[in-house]
Structures are given as C-alpha cells and as structure tokens.
C-alpha cells in the first residue's frame, strides 16, 4: 500500500497540529444498555422472598454476581444491583433463619 | 444503543422460560400452601401425607371408648361421616385415606387435636395403653415419621452445594477471564499501537491521556477496550473499540458455547469536513451485506447492492458491495486493495478476519463523515494475521481524503442529498413547531388552573371588571378635549 510505505518526512501523514484529545461521548442514563441480569436477579429475589423458595434466592445471588461482573458504569448500575442483592439476601435469610413452620420439623 | 455482543434478547427469553418453569413447579407447591400444609419441598409434602396416615388410623381407635359403634362404619363409605357429624362428639371421623384432604378442608383447626393424643402416646408408651392396637400402631407411626423426618434433611443440601460451587467457579472464572481479555487487548496494542507500529507511524497522538506516557488503552468494561489516535491529515481521529467475548462471566461463557461468538474490533475514523466527498459505500460478506442494507439508514436511503461488473477484477465471491454509484465503487476498489485483501486469492489468505467496511458522509449520529471498519480479532498469539486488514485503514483514509467525484457522479448524488437535507430540515421545523404548541398549551392550562383556584369573590370581581370593560368598549367613543 502506497501510504503505508511512505516514511519520508515530506510524506509523513502525521499532523501533530491537528491532534485532538479524546473526549468520551456523554451517554444519557436512558440510553445505557439494559441490565438484563440485574433485572432477572430482582425477579428471582422477589420470588424467593415471597414464596419462600430457596432455589430462587440462590439463583438471585448468582445473577447478582453476574450483574456485578458486567457492571460498566459504577454509579448507575450500582443502585439496581444493590437492590437485587438486598432481595436475594433477604430471601436467603428468611429461608434459613426464619420462623420454624408447623409441620416442617416434627 | 451499544449492546455487548452475543448478550441479547434470545438470552433473556431463555431465562424467562426458566422463570416460568420455576413458577409452574411452584404452582403445585402453592396449592399445598393454601391448604394449610405449608410444605416447601416435595419430600415434606410426602412426609406430611405419610404423617397424616398414622393420624387417621389410630384416631378412630383411640376414640372408640365413648363411641364404639359408629367408628367402624365411616371407614368404607363417604356419606357415613356426614351422618356421624350429627353426633358432634367427635366431628373428626376421617373415613378413608382418599378423603384426607376433603376432611382437612372441612374441619379446619381440628388437625391440632389428633396429634396431641398421638404424640403423647409414643412418649408415654407404657402408661395408659388401653388398646393393644395402639402399641401396634405406634411402632408403625414412629419409624414412618422418622423416615419422613430424615429424608428432607439429607437431600436439602443439594441446592446449597450446587449453588455454592457455582458461585465459587464464577468468582474463579471472573479473574481468569478478566486476565485473558486483558492479555488479548494488550497483545493487540503491543502489535499495532506501540512504538514504530502502524498507528504510531500514522498518528501523532496515541492513547487517551496527555503526555508521552499516556495509557494506550481505555478499559470500559471487563470485555470492552478502547484505543484512540489523532493527529493525521484528512481525519480528526480514530477510535478503535475492542468488544471481546465475555470471558469473565461464567453464564455468558456457557451461553457462548451454545451460540458462537467472536472477538471483534471496530474502527471509527472521523473524517474532516473538507476531506470527504459524496461517498456512500460498504463492503461485507453477502448475508451481512443484505442485513446492513436493510438496517443501516444511510445505506438504505442512498445506496444499493451492486452486482459484480464484467470486465474488471472485483472483490472475492463471498463479499458483496453496496454503493451509491458504480463509479465510486470502482474507484475505491482499487488494484492495490484487491491484491492485498479484497481480491479472490488475497481474501482466502488474509481476509478471514474481515467483517465489514462502511464509508459514509451521511452517517447518522454526532459525526456525519465517517469510515467504519469491523474486523474479527485473531488469537492472542496470532495477532500478525491482522496486519493487512489494519493496513487498509490508513490506505483508505488517504484514498477518501484525496478522492473527488467526477461531474456526472456528483450530479447524481447531489439530487439525492438535497432531498435528504430538505427532509431533515422539514423534520426539524415540525419538531420546533410541536415544541412551541406544547408550550402554549401548557401555559393555557396553567392559566386556567390559576383562574379556577381563585375564590368566589375574586371571580365576581373579575366578572364585574369584565362587564365594565365590555360596556366601555361598546359605548361610542366620546372625544374630549380641553376647554381651552
């Protein structure tokens, strides 16, 4: 390719005067990609708490972990993830340390 | 909207089906919940049903003292308990095991009674044993209950073990995947952005910070890396975005084993306004080209898929060209490009990583004049495979920067563009008018609300004022002048 081999000063394609520093594009909060795993974590956490379903609470924790791993924008995503984590942990705690239900432990 | 590759709606739908499966499984349990069993697991459901069996059989026998005769009767038939309820002494006369649940619903609150004589009898096994049948039933009852008691305990840890181990694997995979992705990105940067590399020779400013030691790569997520370069003729800058597979996320990794995914690198070159003529041009693999032509706005509007012309060398068979004008396409697909990457032979050897190439001066977005290149990243150890592809970038920057359309081509493109510009202008006008109208409606509404809030007196005053004003208007104008 012609320009690839041109290294002489006259043909140097570089123009230091034209250099512009990088400006990261501002992204409005609504345009951010949807955090599916956080949303699913919230749903599973809700199920786990409401219906006392252990597996659901554990799945909520797993999806919370995935959401944290994929977190890009720390300020925006942290709120949803922390809400999901709260639900999941609440579900787990109420499942394991909740009141002993009659007919369960004989 | 930028989405991480391979993490899209089908994945979401898959998970929703899992959710619905869980829900349907839960329905069975919910029913038992409402019946008052409050069972979590199927084992416990079984245990309760087995528990109820020993409850049923001894109770008619324990209660046989006061009511000996009717007790054996209810056992076989359904109407019999109904007749027995008239006794009211022991309304709980469960007839047979098939009507257990019916009895539970009928006689709520009573289930507490039978367990107490039942639980006391095994504890005080020797005292007050009136019937031999009691003793025979107790050993039956206790081992059954013991079995029912232990089975959920031993199997209940499966969920914990499985989920705990998955979480541990997830954490381990997070760190290993993160490091893998970083290695790929650094290997690319070392090959193409370091000292004396192709980008260093073409751009004066590399990286995102100031000064010589600025970091070359910007890490936006565990699988997204950006590289910026600026300071070249014809263009304002170049932004390379590496979107790697989500190796750090175990769930995505498992999903990608089913739905294959590639590491991609996306180059965006921002051309100067005076450096790019009317060019709308794209090259991609055949299927992808059709999709691009349908989805990308400027290609859809201005360009069409070209059929390979006769009599000249053209791109490889697997590729398709979309362009506004054939002349431009012919000029851009030069001999050099064909020999290096796009031609038949070259594409077989070097074109494996080529995904698409799109030049447009009507690009939708913040910047209008852009060149977009999309390539697949090779393995960590095979970064040199991409050299020719990356070399296309400065080549085409110069080509497009120097290219001027011929008169006829320009006239053709001009009409299409003026139409597009007019439409854009009209849309802008409409949008502005809509905004104005909305503001006016808002103001009117606010005023009306304010008026409605005024008290009755104030309304009367206002009305009086209005009337007097009207009368003044109606009266003939009497001109008055000073006397002298």
XYZ file of C-alpha atoms in Angstrom:
590
model
C 0.000 0.000 0.000
C 1.465 3.302 -1.008
C 0.922 5.353 2.104
C 1.964 2.519 4.351
C 5.489 2.627 2.999
C 5.811 6.406 2.962
C 8.027 7.300 5.821
C 9.902 10.235 4.370
C 9.353 13.493 6.159
C 7.605 15.057 3.210
C 5.026 12.304 3.092
C 4.586 11.782 6.762
C 0.851 11.564 7.210
C 1.012 12.754 10.766
C -0.143 16.225 11.656
C 0.584 16.955 15.282
C -1.170 20.290 14.984
C -4.401 18.570 14.115
C -4.386 16.274 17.101
C -7.487 16.436 19.224
C -7.570 14.863 22.660
C -10.076 12.152 23.361
C -13.440 13.216 24.676
C -15.545 10.296 25.859
C -19.054 10.699 24.489
C -21.630 11.560 27.106
C -24.273 8.892 27.346
C -27.665 9.782 28.774
C -28.769 7.384 31.502
C -31.762 6.257 29.459
C -29.606 5.169 26.559
C -27.464 2.828 28.597
C -27.745 -0.840 27.672
C -30.394 -2.642 29.681
C -29.034 -4.630 32.587
C -30.882 -7.872 31.998
C -29.084 -9.861 34.633
C -29.832 -7.300 37.319
C -33.483 -7.300 36.370
C -33.653 -11.089 36.492
C -31.864 -11.060 39.821
C -34.539 -8.772 41.239
C -37.291 -11.043 39.963
C -35.741 -14.178 41.388
C -35.087 -12.424 44.669
C -38.732 -11.390 44.878
C -39.887 -14.941 44.206
C -37.533 -16.272 46.790
C -38.789 -13.918 49.450
C -42.475 -14.142 48.648
C -42.816 -17.843 48.051
C -40.031 -18.992 50.364
C -38.302 -20.826 47.547
C -34.652 -21.474 48.340
C -33.510 -22.184 44.808
C -34.938 -18.886 43.682
C -32.938 -16.964 46.268
C -29.766 -18.738 45.282
C -30.366 -18.037 41.621
C -30.908 -14.409 42.528
C -27.483 -14.331 44.165
C -25.920 -15.877 41.075
C -27.490 -13.331 38.787
C -26.434 -10.548 41.117
C -22.900 -11.801 40.806
C -23.218 -11.738 37.036
C -24.604 -8.233 37.113
C -21.733 -7.015 39.273
C -19.234 -8.703 36.967
C -20.722 -6.951 33.964
C -21.051 -3.579 35.600
C -19.636 -0.815 33.450
C -20.964 2.402 34.825
C -20.455 2.175 38.534
C -22.791 4.949 39.600
C -25.844 3.996 37.593
C -25.816 0.244 37.828
C -24.898 0.001 41.457
C -28.358 1.023 42.601
C -30.164 -1.755 40.803
C -27.572 -4.327 41.731
C -27.680 -3.383 45.391
C -31.462 -3.640 45.353
C -31.283 -7.066 43.777
C -28.656 -8.171 46.286
C -30.838 -6.996 49.153
C -33.777 -9.030 47.940
C -31.667 -12.091 47.386
C -30.007 -11.956 50.789
C -33.325 -11.257 52.466
C -34.757 -14.298 50.735
C -31.906 -16.493 51.844
C -32.028 -15.268 55.429
C -35.758 -15.739 55.730
C -35.458 -19.175 54.230
C -32.782 -20.423 56.568
C -33.243 -18.454 59.736
C -36.921 -17.680 59.527
C -39.584 -18.875 61.970
C -39.956 -22.631 62.185
C -43.058 -23.525 60.336
C -45.513 -26.007 61.857
C -45.430 -29.439 60.321
C -41.958 -28.978 58.976
C -39.878 -30.126 61.885
C -41.604 -32.985 63.625
C -27.690 1.631 21.503
C -24.492 -0.281 22.148
C -25.003 -3.781 23.337
C -22.371 -6.246 24.365
C -22.158 -8.782 21.565
C -23.855 -12.096 21.982
C -25.833 -10.994 25.040
C -29.182 -10.191 23.617
C -32.867 -10.762 23.712
C -32.860 -14.517 22.985
C -30.805 -14.969 26.103
C -33.366 -13.010 28.014
C -36.206 -15.089 26.588
C -34.395 -18.271 27.554
C -34.165 -17.087 31.119
C -37.808 -16.114 31.155
C -38.724 -19.633 30.146
C -36.675 -20.861 33.110
C -38.601 -18.489 35.331
C -41.922 -19.708 34.010
C -40.816 -23.309 34.566
C -39.985 -22.494 38.161
C -43.336 -20.778 38.527
C -45.219 -23.756 37.151
C -43.350 -26.022 39.509
C -44.236 -23.712 42.317
C -47.921 -23.808 41.480
C -48.084 -27.326 42.770
C -46.463 -26.231 45.994
C -48.618 -23.142 46.284
C -51.718 -25.243 46.282
C -50.440 -27.245 49.163
C -49.512 -23.970 50.850
C -53.080 -22.773 50.731
C -54.375 -25.996 52.045
C -52.532 -25.331 55.214
C -49.708 -27.798 54.735
C -47.041 -25.057 54.225
C -44.775 -27.532 52.537
C -41.626 -26.273 50.841
C -40.384 -29.394 49.190
C -41.991 -32.373 47.655
C -40.319 -34.524 50.286
C -42.010 -32.602 53.017
C -45.286 -32.859 51.183
C -44.783 -36.592 51.144
C -43.785 -36.604 54.762
C -46.914 -34.747 55.723
C -49.113 -37.078 53.750
C -47.404 -40.060 55.340
C -47.725 -38.336 58.686
C -51.405 -37.935 58.190
C -51.808 -41.637 57.593
C -50.803 -42.664 61.096
C -53.011 -39.847 62.360
C -56.014 -41.280 60.659
C -55.778 -44.891 61.563
C -55.350 -44.744 65.328
C -57.761 -41.911 65.987
C -60.943 -43.841 65.456
C -59.439 -46.480 67.656
C -58.438 -44.100 70.442
C -61.826 -42.560 70.344
C -63.549 -45.878 70.341
C -64.163 -45.647 74.048
C -67.072 -43.232 74.034
C -68.386 -44.070 70.583
C -67.648 -47.681 69.784
C -70.292 -48.470 67.191
C -70.209 -45.713 64.604
C -66.444 -45.812 64.373
C -66.011 -48.773 62.036
C -68.890 -47.601 59.825
C -67.367 -44.401 58.434
C -64.298 -46.228 57.272
C -65.561 -47.563 53.949
C -68.126 -45.029 52.743
C -68.296 -41.379 52.003
C -71.820 -40.465 53.245
C -71.131 -42.149 56.550
C -69.062 -39.324 58.053
C -71.872 -36.962 57.224
C -74.273 -38.937 59.295
C -71.718 -39.110 62.040
C -71.290 -35.363 62.173
C -74.691 -35.233 63.818
C -73.067 -36.785 66.861
C -70.963 -33.698 67.288
C -68.938 -35.524 69.877
C -66.135 -36.287 67.559
C -66.808 -34.480 64.365
C -63.499 -35.598 63.117
C -64.245 -39.037 61.712
C -61.958 -39.481 58.782
C -63.289 -42.291 56.714
C -60.500 -43.364 54.396
C -57.248 -42.147 53.092
C -58.752 -40.942 49.839
C -60.819 -38.339 51.673
C -57.999 -36.936 53.777
C -57.824 -33.630 52.043
C -61.549 -33.282 51.964
C -61.568 -33.731 55.692
C -58.832 -31.197 56.182
C -60.796 -28.554 54.345
C -63.983 -29.419 56.099
C -62.614 -29.362 59.573
C -60.081 -26.606 59.844
C -58.282 -26.096 63.067
C -59.022 -29.552 64.288
C -55.889 -31.233 62.970
C -54.137 -29.972 66.118
C -56.189 -32.332 68.322
C -55.274 -35.692 66.899
C -51.500 -35.051 67.003
C -51.635 -34.458 70.754
C -53.057 -37.797 71.750
C -50.868 -39.289 69.031
C -47.684 -37.619 70.272
C -48.386 -38.326 73.885
C -48.973 -41.999 73.278
C -45.446 -42.774 71.968
C -43.845 -40.724 74.728
C -45.842 -42.276 77.460
C -45.704 -45.567 75.755
C -46.142 -47.714 78.802
C -48.610 -45.628 80.723
C -52.281 -45.630 79.828
C -52.049 -48.063 76.986
C -55.538 -49.316 76.874
C -55.604 -50.913 73.451
C -53.066 -53.303 72.009
C -53.787 -51.749 68.673
C -52.256 -48.533 69.977
C -48.960 -50.233 70.576
C -49.064 -51.829 67.222
C -49.800 -48.543 65.556
C -47.081 -46.613 67.422
C -44.103 -48.501 66.114
C -45.708 -48.104 62.730
C -46.100 -44.390 63.265
C -42.691 -43.548 64.666
C -40.474 -45.210 62.093
C -42.623 -43.718 59.346
C -42.215 -40.302 60.869
C -38.546 -40.805 61.413
C -38.095 -41.699 57.768
C -40.114 -38.676 56.725
C -38.052 -36.511 59.048
C -34.626 -37.515 57.850
C -35.158 -37.586 54.094
C -35.508 -33.805 53.551
C -32.528 -33.118 55.753
C -30.071 -35.198 53.773
C -31.257 -34.073 50.341
C -31.886 -30.462 51.275
C -28.215 -29.565 50.934
C -28.098 -30.315 47.244
C -29.282 -26.840 46.342
C -26.773 -25.189 48.640
C -23.873 -27.277 47.417
C -24.732 -26.778 43.783
C -25.221 -23.031 44.030
C -22.256 -22.518 46.296
C -19.946 -24.364 43.981
C -21.319 -22.450 41.001
C -20.616 -19.199 42.783
C -17.078 -20.276 43.607
C -16.498 -21.271 39.995
C -17.989 -17.963 38.920
C -15.546 -16.000 41.037
C -12.582 -18.014 39.822
C -13.705 -17.635 36.220
C -14.112 -13.898 36.706
C -10.449 -13.431 37.463
C -9.150 -15.803 34.835
C -11.454 -14.433 32.147
C -10.550 -10.879 33.034
C -6.877 -11.648 32.654
C -7.435 -13.428 29.349
C -9.276 -10.461 27.909
C -6.632 -8.072 29.124
C -3.947 -10.192 27.512
C -5.710 -10.125 24.183
C -6.123 -6.372 24.314
C -2.530 -5.808 25.341
C -1.265 -8.136 22.637
C -3.180 -6.151 20.053
C -1.906 -2.867 21.401
C 1.647 -4.152 21.511
C 1.446 -5.128 17.862
C -0.402 -2.170 16.413
C -0.172 0.739 18.790
C 3.238 0.529 20.351
C 6.376 2.308 19.183
C 7.100 2.008 15.467
C 3.858 0.302 14.812
C 1.452 1.186 12.093
C -0.607 3.552 14.179
C 2.420 5.177 15.641
C 3.645 5.937 12.142
C 0.319 7.350 11.096
C -0.930 9.310 14.046
C 0.853 11.762 16.261
C -1.299 11.385 19.351
C -1.929 7.910 20.635
C -3.883 6.996 23.697
C -6.356 8.776 25.915
C -4.235 10.800 28.270
C -1.766 13.659 27.909
C 1.925 13.364 27.510
C 4.161 10.611 26.321
C 3.338 8.092 28.952
C -0.365 8.173 28.489
C -2.064 4.794 28.633
C -2.842 3.479 25.208
C -5.958 1.543 26.030
C -9.052 2.637 27.882
C -10.832 -0.149 29.698
C -14.543 0.436 29.725
C -15.678 -2.915 30.985
C -14.130 -6.301 31.520
C -14.593 -7.040 27.837
C -14.588 -3.587 26.184
C -11.353 -1.731 25.430
C -10.919 1.496 23.513
C -7.946 2.894 21.669
C -7.806 6.466 20.422
C -5.448 8.056 17.956
C -5.405 11.516 16.496
C -3.241 13.872 14.501
C -3.301 12.887 10.878
C -4.153 14.518 7.622
C -7.709 14.212 6.334
C -9.137 12.971 9.590
C -9.798 14.238 13.060
C -9.161 11.000 14.828
C -9.645 7.305 15.055
C -11.383 5.336 17.772
C -10.926 1.585 17.940
C -13.320 -0.341 20.178
C -12.481 -3.928 21.050
C -15.523 -5.914 22.099
C -14.292 -9.241 23.343
C -16.229 -12.264 24.418
C -17.473 -12.066 27.989
C -14.898 -14.462 29.310
C -15.202 -13.056 32.800
C -18.853 -14.012 33.115
C -19.435 -17.733 33.541
C -23.046 -17.635 32.427
C -22.168 -15.804 29.208
C -19.302 -18.171 28.645
C -21.650 -21.158 28.861
C -24.086 -19.380 26.586
C -21.350 -18.718 24.056
C -20.582 -22.408 23.925
C -24.067 -22.859 22.523
C -24.293 -19.671 20.464
C -20.873 -18.947 18.975
C -19.401 -15.503 19.245
C -16.318 -13.683 18.013
C -13.922 -11.128 19.409
C -14.493 -8.002 17.367
C -12.662 -4.755 16.820
C -14.474 -1.750 15.457
C -12.615 1.228 13.948
C -14.294 4.596 13.584
C -12.408 7.242 11.619
C -13.781 10.766 11.876
C -13.077 12.470 8.572
C -12.589 16.180 8.162
C -15.442 18.041 6.579
C -13.427 19.114 3.587
C -11.717 15.781 3.133
C -14.639 13.603 2.128
C -16.753 13.889 -0.987
C -20.170 12.323 -1.501
C -19.362 8.720 -0.818
C -21.728 6.080 0.496
C -20.029 2.753 0.151
C -19.883 -0.561 2.001
C -18.309 -3.979 1.600
C -19.324 -7.002 3.632
C -19.987 -10.723 3.373
C -23.077 -11.433 1.306
C -25.582 -12.134 4.066
C -24.250 -9.396 6.273
C -24.398 -7.003 3.355
C -28.105 -7.655 2.896
C -28.739 -7.059 6.560
C -26.684 -3.894 6.510
C -28.535 -2.603 3.513
C -31.813 -3.088 5.288
C -30.845 -1.769 8.679
C -28.307 0.990 8.210
C -30.186 4.178 7.396
C -27.849 5.851 5.010
C -27.177 2.688 3.043
C -30.887 2.049 2.826
C -31.568 5.537 1.615
C -28.796 6.291 -0.784
C -27.148 3.071 -1.858
C -27.969 -0.264 -3.435
C -26.277 -3.630 -3.653
C -24.092 -3.755 -6.723
C -23.735 -6.763 -8.948
C -20.188 -7.594 -9.935
C -19.367 -5.830 -13.183
C -17.928 -7.692 -16.132
C -14.570 -6.940 -17.490
C -12.719 -5.997 -14.408
C -11.311 -7.552 -11.312
C -13.717 -7.429 -8.442
C -13.928 -8.469 -4.814
C -13.983 -12.085 -3.706
C -17.070 -14.215 -4.213
C -18.130 -14.161 -0.591
C -18.189 -10.392 -0.462
C -20.855 -8.004 -1.666
C -20.528 -4.304 -2.429
C -23.155 -1.694 -1.586
C -22.660 1.688 -3.147
C -24.455 4.801 -4.239
C -22.707 4.933 -7.571
C -20.855 2.312 -9.518
C -18.124 4.703 -10.467
C -17.233 5.434 -6.883
C -17.241 1.740 -6.087
C -14.972 1.021 -8.961
C -12.559 3.748 -7.930
C -12.454 2.689 -4.309
C -11.932 -0.983 -5.032
C -8.541 -0.359 -6.473
C -5.954 -2.810 -7.688
C -3.917 -2.396 -4.576
C -6.818 -3.170 -2.269
C -7.746 -6.199 -4.301
C -4.226 -7.514 -4.273
C -3.776 -7.016 -0.601
C -7.033 -8.087 0.966
C -10.190 -7.976 -1.058
C -9.370 -9.962 -4.149
C -10.023 -13.639 -4.566
C -6.635 -15.024 -3.636
C -5.801 -12.462 -1.035
C -9.116 -12.825 0.710
C -8.637 -16.515 1.182
C -5.335 -15.987 2.927
C -5.783 -12.728 4.788
C -9.430 -11.955 4.724
C -10.609 -14.328 7.410
C -10.956 -11.608 9.977
C -12.712 -9.162 7.672
C -16.305 -8.494 8.670
C -17.323 -5.218 7.061
C -16.241 -1.825 5.830
C -18.541 1.190 5.560
C -17.725 4.685 4.301
C -20.377 7.324 4.551
C -20.694 11.069 4.507
C -24.283 10.916 5.678
C -23.746 8.855 8.734
C -26.405 9.034 11.418
C -25.019 10.230 14.662
C -22.916 13.031 16.000
C -20.363 12.955 13.196
C -21.511 12.828 9.593
C -18.413 11.881 7.677
C -17.108 8.578 8.910
C -15.243 5.483 7.868
C -16.174 2.338 9.767
C -14.185 -0.869 9.727
C -15.117 -4.053 11.531
C -12.710 -6.940 11.874
C -12.600 -10.116 13.919
C -9.728 -10.345 16.343
C -7.487 -13.361 15.972
C -5.965 -15.412 18.757
C -3.589 -13.877 21.276
C -0.642 -15.473 19.576
C -1.713 -14.750 16.023
C -2.021 -11.003 16.094
C 0.085 -10.643 12.974
C -2.709 -12.165 10.916
C -4.488 -8.867 11.117
C -1.689 -6.721 9.739
C -3.048 -6.397 6.231
C -6.528 -5.643 7.496
C -5.284 -2.896 9.746
C -3.195 -1.550 6.883
C -6.400 -0.961 4.953
C -7.282 1.818 7.355
C -4.605 4.409 6.593
C -4.801 3.425 2.950
C -8.457 4.240 2.729
C -8.129 7.373 4.804
C -5.799 8.712 2.183
C -7.870 7.418 -0.701
C -11.052 9.009 0.511
C -9.258 12.155 1.578
C -7.881 12.675 -1.912
C -10.862 11.416 -3.885
C -13.004 13.786 -5.904
C -16.105 12.702 -7.728
C -16.450 13.220 -11.433
C -19.065 15.682 -12.625
C -21.741 13.189 -13.611
C -21.397 11.159 -10.488
C -21.601 14.288 -8.424
C -24.768 15.484 -10.129
C -26.449 12.176 -9.430
C -25.519 12.196 -5.812
C -26.400 15.848 -5.387
C -30.098 15.407 -6.057
C -30.433 12.622 -3.546
C -28.626 14.602 -0.909
C -30.550 17.814 -1.357
C -33.748 15.841 -0.955
C -32.437 14.294 2.218
C -31.339 17.671 3.530
C -34.751 19.172 2.830
C -36.492 16.366 4.610
C -34.227 16.763 7.578
C -34.942 20.480 7.651
C -38.689 19.907 7.475
C -38.498 17.467 10.303
C -36.605 19.978 12.349
C -39.249 22.616 11.655
C -42.010 20.253 12.632
C -40.264 19.366 15.793
C -39.834 23.025 16.683
C -43.482 23.775 15.962
C -44.577 20.859 18.076
C -42.470 22.109 20.933
C -43.942 25.610 20.626
C -47.501 24.316 20.524
C -46.891 22.196 23.543
C -45.536 25.169 25.431
C -48.563 27.248 24.523
C -50.939 24.514 25.635
C -49.058 24.240 28.905
C -49.322 27.966 29.513
C -53.027 27.947 28.775
C -53.567 25.083 31.148
C -51.651 26.802 33.909
C -53.641 29.977 33.488
C -56.916 28.103 33.588
C -55.846 26.302 36.713
C -54.904 29.576 38.345
C -58.250 31.028 37.470
C -60.110 28.059 38.838
C -58.268 28.425 42.103
C -59.478 31.952 42.677
C -62.148 32.297 45.331
C -65.757 33.096 44.507
C -65.424 36.757 45.433
C -62.493 37.247 43.252
C -64.453 35.672 40.431
C -67.281 38.067 40.966
C -64.901 40.983 40.996
C -63.343 39.776 37.821
C -66.695 39.384 36.170
C -67.690 42.888 37.163
C -64.482 44.231 35.745
C -65.003 42.314 32.539
C -68.545 43.655 32.201
C -67.491 47.228 32.747
C -64.763 46.805 30.224
C -67.182 45.425 27.699
C -69.565 48.290 28.271
C -66.836 50.817 27.814
C -65.895 49.194 24.585
C -69.472 49.205 23.421
C -70.131 52.826 24.196
C -69.411 55.289 21.478
C -66.151 56.946 21.789
C -66.579 60.449 23.077
C -63.767 62.634 22.279
C -62.889 65.037 24.906
C -60.716 67.984 24.577
C -59.629 70.533 26.952
C -61.803 73.545 27.195
C -59.148 75.965 26.278
